[in-house]
Amino acid sequence: MPLDPHRLLVLRAVRRAGGVLPAARALHLTPSGVSQHLSKLEAEAGVPLVDRSRRGGGRTLTLTPAGKALADQAEHLATAMSSAERELDRFKEHRGGMVRVGGFAAALDRLVAPAVLSLSLTDPGIDPRIFELAEKDGLDLLATGELDLLLSERPSLIDLARPSGVRESDLMHDPFRIVVPEAWPVEAPAELLARPWIVGSQHPTRRALEGVAVARGITLDVRHIGYNSTTMLTLVSAGLGAAIIPALTLAPHLPGSVRVHTGPPDVGSRTLTLLHAAETEPPSVERFARELRTQALAVEQAPHVE
């Protein structure tokens, strides 16, 4: 018959305490409960564990050689269980473990990288794995469980359905900014909108800009198409046109020959979102998500690039 590990620990307590009564107090059991555990353990072992010939008279309870051998093994069991509990506490308290995070370049640059740096100091047990990828690829990886967190945006380049079971929450508000060559004069909205433009193909910033132009009865003079903000800023710096770029992307990369147009028109914003692969997450993933929110709040509250 298999030995019950819980009863082995009762036997250990009896030997350590020197009797049933003190063991019962230590285990918060009744004396009869301790005695029953010992009797059942003896039945499981098939040999006597307590030397009943020497009971009585206030003498300390004595174990048989078999009882002593099992009590020794119970010490090892207690040590292993304590080690297992400490290991579990390490994950609960320090939130260690791998976290796989995906997103687009600006989000990785301004939010994920600072989060990794901060967590390396406060939660060194977290093992981040970072992936720069398109939203569709990120959603596919979330759906298959190969990604824990994905940073996205709304409105996005294309309207993609979220996989079943994926949770999405707002992370931060990111306003769009108009940037112009430093040599351009400060102009009224109509004059500015009539200037040459550098836009992203089918990008939300382009749709926002076109909406502002249509509302004012102006047809945009689109001269150049840029895929990413770095390319668009390079073209603006060369004096080839104005561009509209999200503030999150703009802040660390503004060249000296480019300035932000601070006046109207209001060209809108985007909302950065955080997608979670599962409803219930490991502590490490929860901790990483909280740190991303901390970084997003810091970016939102930072002075705007002007």
Short mmCIF file of C-alpha atoms in Angstrom, two decimals:
data_model
loop_
_atom_site.label_atom_id
_atom_site.label_comp_id
_atom_site.label_asym_id
_atom_site.label_seq_id
_atom_site.Cartn_x
_atom_site.Cartn_y
_atom_site.Cartn_z
CA MET A 1 0.00 0.00 0.00
CA PRO A 2 1.43 3.46 -0.89
CA LEU A 3 2.56 5.59 2.02
CA ASP A 4 0.62 8.80 2.64
CA PRO A 5 3.19 11.67 2.67
CA HIS A 6 0.99 13.68 5.05
CA ARG A 7 1.13 10.86 7.59
CA LEU A 8 4.90 10.67 7.19
CA LEU A 9 5.05 14.32 8.27
CA VAL A 10 2.87 13.48 11.28
CA LEU A 11 5.36 10.75 12.21
CA ARG A 12 8.18 13.28 11.88
CA ALA A 13 6.36 15.68 14.20
CA VAL A 14 5.79 12.93 16.79
CA ARG A 15 9.47 12.05 16.88
CA ARG A 16 10.53 15.70 17.04
CA ALA A 17 8.02 16.55 19.79
CA GLY A 18 8.65 13.36 21.76
CA GLY A 19 5.04 12.23 22.00
CA VAL A 20 1.49 12.37 20.67
CA LEU A 21 0.26 15.25 22.86
CA PRO A 22 3.03 17.77 22.03
CA ALA A 23 2.87 16.73 18.36
CA ALA A 24 -0.87 17.34 18.36
CA ARG A 25 -0.32 20.85 19.71
CA ALA A 26 2.34 21.56 17.09
CA LEU A 27 0.17 20.25 14.25
CA HIS A 28 -3.06 21.83 15.55
CA LEU A 29 -4.67 18.39 15.64
CA THR A 30 -6.38 16.44 18.40
CA PRO A 31 -4.31 13.71 20.11
CA SER A 32 -6.73 11.10 18.78
CA GLY A 33 -6.24 12.48 15.28
CA VAL A 34 -2.47 12.07 15.57
CA SER A 35 -2.89 8.52 16.91
CA GLN A 36 -5.18 7.64 14.00
CA HIS A 37 -2.62 8.93 11.50
CA LEU A 38 0.08 6.79 13.14
CA SER A 39 -2.13 3.70 13.10
CA LYS A 40 -3.02 4.18 9.43
CA LEU A 41 0.65 4.76 8.54
CA GLU A 42 1.57 1.51 10.30
CA ALA A 43 -1.11 -0.27 8.28
CA GLU A 44 0.28 1.20 5.09
CA ALA A 45 3.86 0.27 6.06
CA GLY A 46 2.94 -3.22 7.19
CA VAL A 47 5.29 -3.04 10.19
CA PRO A 48 5.08 -1.50 13.69
CA LEU A 49 6.42 2.04 13.83
CA VAL A 50 5.87 2.84 17.51
CA ASP A 51 7.41 0.80 20.33
CA ARG A 52 4.30 0.33 22.46
CA SER A 53 6.12 -1.87 24.97
CA ARG A 54 7.79 1.24 26.40
CA ARG A 55 4.71 3.51 26.57
CA GLY A 56 3.28 4.89 29.78
CA GLY A 57 4.66 6.46 32.90
CA GLY A 58 5.27 9.75 31.16
CA ARG A 59 8.09 8.27 29.15
CA THR A 60 8.93 9.78 25.77
CA LEU A 61 7.39 7.94 22.85
CA THR A 62 9.93 5.65 21.17
CA LEU A 63 9.90 4.59 17.55
CA THR A 64 10.84 1.18 16.27
CA PRO A 65 13.80 0.90 13.88
CA ALA A 66 11.31 0.96 10.99
CA GLY A 67 9.63 4.02 12.50
CA LYS A 68 12.98 5.80 12.85
CA ALA A 69 13.88 4.97 9.24
CA LEU A 70 10.56 6.39 8.01
CA ALA A 71 10.96 9.46 10.21
CA ASP A 72 14.36 10.05 8.62
CA GLN A 73 12.75 9.88 5.19
CA ALA A 74 10.06 12.26 6.41
CA GLU A 75 12.81 14.79 7.16
CA HIS A 76 13.88 14.61 3.53
CA LEU A 77 10.25 14.95 2.47
CA ALA A 78 9.79 18.04 4.63
CA THR A 79 12.94 19.58 3.17
CA ALA A 80 11.75 18.89 -0.40
CA MET A 81 8.31 20.33 0.29
CA SER A 82 9.82 23.43 1.89
CA SER A 83 12.06 23.88 -1.15
CA ALA A 84 9.08 23.50 -3.48
CA GLU A 85 7.14 26.10 -1.51
CA ARG A 86 10.06 28.53 -1.62
CA GLU A 87 10.35 28.04 -5.37
CA LEU A 88 6.64 28.74 -5.76
CA ASP A 89 6.99 31.83 -3.57
CA ARG A 90 9.79 33.02 -5.83
CA PHE A 91 7.38 33.09 -8.73
CA LYS A 92 4.65 34.71 -6.66
CA GLU A 93 6.80 37.36 -5.03
CA HIS A 94 9.41 38.08 -7.68
CA ARG A 95 7.30 37.21 -10.71
CA GLY A 96 10.07 35.38 -12.51
CA GLY A 97 9.60 33.71 -15.87
CA MET A 98 9.67 34.31 -19.62
CA VAL A 99 7.52 37.07 -21.14
CA ARG A 100 7.16 37.29 -24.93
CA VAL A 101 6.23 40.78 -26.13
CA GLY A 102 5.56 41.93 -29.69
CA GLY A 103 4.84 45.26 -31.30
CA PHE A 104 5.78 47.91 -33.81
CA ALA A 105 9.06 49.81 -33.72
CA ALA A 106 7.96 53.01 -31.93
CA ALA A 107 6.19 51.08 -29.16
CA LEU A 108 9.23 48.86 -28.63
CA ASP A 109 11.53 51.89 -28.61
CA ARG A 110 9.58 54.16 -26.27
CA LEU A 111 7.68 51.69 -24.04
CA VAL A 112 9.01 48.14 -24.16
CA ALA A 113 12.75 48.91 -23.99
CA PRO A 114 12.37 51.22 -20.93
CA ALA A 115 10.12 48.60 -19.31
CA VAL A 116 12.78 45.92 -19.81
CA LEU A 117 15.43 48.17 -18.30
CA SER A 118 13.27 49.00 -15.28
CA LEU A 119 12.31 45.38 -14.66
CA SER A 120 15.95 44.27 -14.88
CA LEU A 121 16.47 46.24 -11.67
CA THR A 122 13.24 45.45 -9.81
CA ASP A 123 12.36 41.98 -11.14
CA PRO A 124 15.53 40.32 -12.45
CA GLY A 125 13.75 36.96 -12.60
CA ILE A 126 11.69 38.11 -15.58
CA ASP A 127 13.15 36.89 -18.88
CA PRO A 128 11.83 39.18 -21.68
CA ARG A 129 11.74 38.10 -25.32
CA ILE A 130 10.99 40.98 -27.71
CA PHE A 131 9.66 40.72 -31.27
CA GLU A 132 9.25 43.55 -33.78
CA LEU A 133 6.48 42.47 -36.13
CA ALA A 134 3.43 43.52 -38.10
CA GLU A 135 0.09 43.47 -36.32
CA LYS A 136 -1.26 40.55 -38.34
CA ASP A 137 1.78 38.42 -37.50
CA GLY A 138 1.45 39.43 -33.84
CA LEU A 139 -2.22 38.45 -33.73
CA ASP A 140 -1.39 35.07 -35.27
CA LEU A 141 1.28 34.48 -32.61
CA LEU A 142 -1.14 35.49 -29.84
CA ALA A 143 -3.72 33.06 -31.17
CA THR A 144 -1.23 30.17 -31.13
CA GLY A 145 0.14 31.03 -27.69
CA GLU A 146 3.58 31.98 -29.01
CA LEU A 147 3.24 35.56 -27.76
CA ASP A 148 2.08 36.81 -24.35
CA LEU A 149 1.57 40.53 -25.03
CA LEU A 150 1.17 42.58 -28.19
CA LEU A 151 1.21 46.37 -28.55
CA SER A 152 -1.13 47.63 -31.21
CA GLU A 153 -2.86 50.86 -32.23
CA ARG A 154 -6.34 52.12 -32.98
CA PRO A 155 -7.06 53.11 -35.69
CA SER A 156 -4.69 50.61 -37.25
CA LEU A 157 -3.30 50.18 -40.73
CA ILE A 158 -5.89 47.51 -41.47
CA ASP A 159 -8.93 46.39 -39.55
CA LEU A 160 -8.02 42.98 -38.15
CA ALA A 161 -10.34 40.87 -36.01
CA ARG A 162 -8.98 39.84 -32.60
CA PRO A 163 -8.59 36.10 -32.06
CA SER A 164 -10.97 34.43 -29.65
CA GLY A 165 -9.85 34.74 -26.03
CA VAL A 166 -7.56 37.75 -26.63
CA ARG A 167 -8.13 40.73 -24.30
CA GLU A 168 -7.39 44.28 -25.42
CA SER A 169 -7.09 47.36 -23.20
CA ASP A 170 -6.15 50.97 -23.88
CA LEU A 171 -2.58 51.83 -22.99
CA MET A 172 -2.09 55.50 -23.90
CA HIS A 173 -3.27 58.39 -26.06
CA ASP A 174 -0.80 59.38 -28.79
CA PRO A 175 -1.57 62.65 -30.66
CA PHE A 176 -0.53 63.17 -34.27
CA ARG A 177 1.89 66.03 -34.97
CA ILE A 178 2.51 68.02 -38.13
CA VAL A 179 6.20 68.53 -38.86
CA VAL A 180 7.57 71.00 -41.40
CA PRO A 181 11.00 72.08 -42.63
CA GLU A 182 12.58 74.59 -40.26
CA ALA A 183 12.89 77.11 -43.12
CA TRP A 184 9.15 77.23 -43.75
CA PRO A 185 7.33 80.27 -42.35
CA VAL A 186 4.57 79.97 -39.76
CA GLU A 187 1.43 79.68 -41.85
CA ALA A 188 -2.32 79.60 -41.44
CA PRO A 189 -3.95 76.17 -41.78
CA ALA A 190 -5.13 76.75 -45.35
CA GLU A 191 -1.65 77.72 -46.56
CA LEU A 192 -0.07 74.83 -44.71
CA LEU A 193 -2.50 72.28 -46.11
CA ALA A 194 -1.82 73.57 -49.63
CA ARG A 195 1.90 72.83 -49.25
CA PRO A 196 3.57 69.63 -50.60
CA TRP A 197 3.06 66.63 -48.31
CA ILE A 198 4.89 63.45 -47.44
CA VAL A 199 2.47 60.78 -46.27
CA GLY A 200 2.39 57.13 -45.34
CA SER A 201 0.52 54.89 -47.74
CA GLN A 202 -2.83 53.95 -46.18
CA HIS A 203 -1.52 54.97 -42.76
CA PRO A 204 -4.00 56.30 -40.14
CA THR A 205 -2.08 59.59 -40.11
CA ARG A 206 -2.79 60.01 -43.84
CA ARG A 207 -6.49 59.32 -43.34
CA ALA A 208 -6.60 61.87 -40.52
CA LEU A 209 -4.83 64.49 -42.61
CA GLU A 210 -7.08 63.87 -45.61
CA GLY A 211 -10.11 64.27 -43.35
CA VAL A 212 -8.91 67.70 -42.21
CA ALA A 213 -8.20 68.75 -45.82
CA VAL A 214 -11.59 67.59 -47.09
CA ALA A 215 -13.34 69.47 -44.27
CA ARG A 216 -11.61 72.66 -45.49
CA GLY A 217 -12.24 71.98 -49.18
CA ILE A 218 -8.54 71.46 -49.94
CA THR A 219 -7.03 68.75 -52.11
CA LEU A 220 -3.74 67.56 -50.67
CA ASP A 221 -0.64 67.88 -52.82
CA VAL A 222 0.93 64.50 -52.00
CA ARG A 223 4.43 64.44 -53.46
CA HIS A 224 6.15 61.63 -51.58
CA ILE A 225 5.19 58.36 -49.87
CA GLY A 226 7.11 57.11 -46.85
CA TYR A 227 6.80 53.71 -45.19
CA ASN A 228 8.18 54.66 -41.77
CA SER A 229 8.54 57.86 -39.77
CA THR A 230 12.34 57.96 -40.02
CA THR A 231 12.13 58.12 -43.82
CA MET A 232 9.40 60.76 -43.67
CA LEU A 233 11.43 62.94 -41.29
CA THR A 234 14.45 62.65 -43.56
CA LEU A 235 12.37 63.94 -46.47
CA VAL A 236 10.94 66.76 -44.35
CA SER A 237 14.48 67.67 -43.26
CA ALA A 238 15.44 67.91 -46.93
CA GLY A 239 12.68 70.50 -47.41
CA LEU A 240 10.54 68.27 -49.64
CA GLY A 241 7.28 68.73 -47.76
CA ALA A 242 5.35 68.54 -44.50
CA ALA A 243 4.36 65.29 -42.79
CA ILE A 244 2.11 64.06 -40.04
CA ILE A 245 3.73 61.74 -37.51
CA PRO A 246 2.59 60.25 -34.16
CA ALA A 247 4.14 62.00 -31.15
CA LEU A 248 5.42 58.69 -29.74
CA THR A 249 7.52 58.17 -32.85
CA LEU A 250 8.52 61.79 -33.17
CA ALA A 251 9.94 62.59 -29.73
CA PRO A 252 13.37 60.94 -29.86
CA HIS A 253 14.06 61.51 -33.55
CA LEU A 254 13.32 65.16 -34.39
CA PRO A 255 16.16 66.49 -36.58
CA GLY A 256 17.42 70.01 -36.06
CA SER A 257 16.20 71.08 -39.50
CA VAL A 258 12.60 70.06 -38.70
CA ARG A 259 10.10 71.72 -36.38
CA VAL A 260 6.67 70.81 -35.11
CA HIS A 261 3.84 72.97 -36.41
CA THR A 262 2.14 74.02 -33.19
CA GLY A 263 -0.96 75.69 -34.60
CA PRO A 264 -4.13 74.22 -36.08
CA PRO A 265 -5.38 72.16 -37.74
CA ASP A 266 -6.06 69.43 -35.20
CA VAL A 267 -5.15 66.24 -37.04
CA GLY A 268 -6.31 63.78 -34.40
CA SER A 269 -4.57 60.99 -32.55
CA ARG A 270 -4.30 57.27 -32.10
CA THR A 271 -4.75 55.04 -29.08
CA LEU A 272 -2.08 52.50 -28.27
CA THR A 273 -3.54 49.27 -26.94
CA LEU A 274 -2.17 46.21 -25.18
CA LEU A 275 -3.41 42.79 -26.20
CA HIS A 276 -3.20 39.87 -23.78
CA ALA A 277 -3.04 36.30 -25.03
CA ALA A 278 -4.94 34.79 -22.10
CA GLU A 279 -7.54 35.71 -19.51
CA THR A 280 -5.39 34.27 -16.72
CA GLU A 281 -1.70 35.17 -16.95
CA PRO A 282 1.45 34.15 -15.09
CA PRO A 283 2.67 36.74 -12.55
CA SER A 284 5.59 37.63 -14.82
CA VAL A 285 3.26 38.65 -17.65
CA GLU A 286 1.02 40.63 -15.29
CA ARG A 287 4.07 42.44 -13.93
CA PHE A 288 5.35 43.27 -17.39
CA ALA A 289 1.95 44.62 -18.42
CA ARG A 290 1.85 46.88 -15.34
CA GLU A 291 5.31 48.20 -16.12
CA LEU A 292 4.24 48.98 -19.69
CA ARG A 293 1.37 51.04 -18.26
CA THR A 294 3.82 52.88 -16.01
CA GLN A 295 6.02 53.71 -19.00
CA ALA A 296 3.02 54.78 -21.08
CA LEU A 297 1.86 57.14 -18.34
CA ALA A 298 5.34 58.68 -18.13
CA VAL A 299 5.37 59.27 -21.89
CA GLU A 300 1.90 60.82 -21.83
CA GLN A 301 2.87 63.18 -19.02
CA ALA A 302 6.20 64.19 -20.56
CA PRO A 303 6.41 67.65 -22.21
CA HIS A 304 5.43 67.61 -25.88
CA VAL A 305 8.09 68.05 -28.52
CA GLU A 306 7.66 71.53 -30.01
#
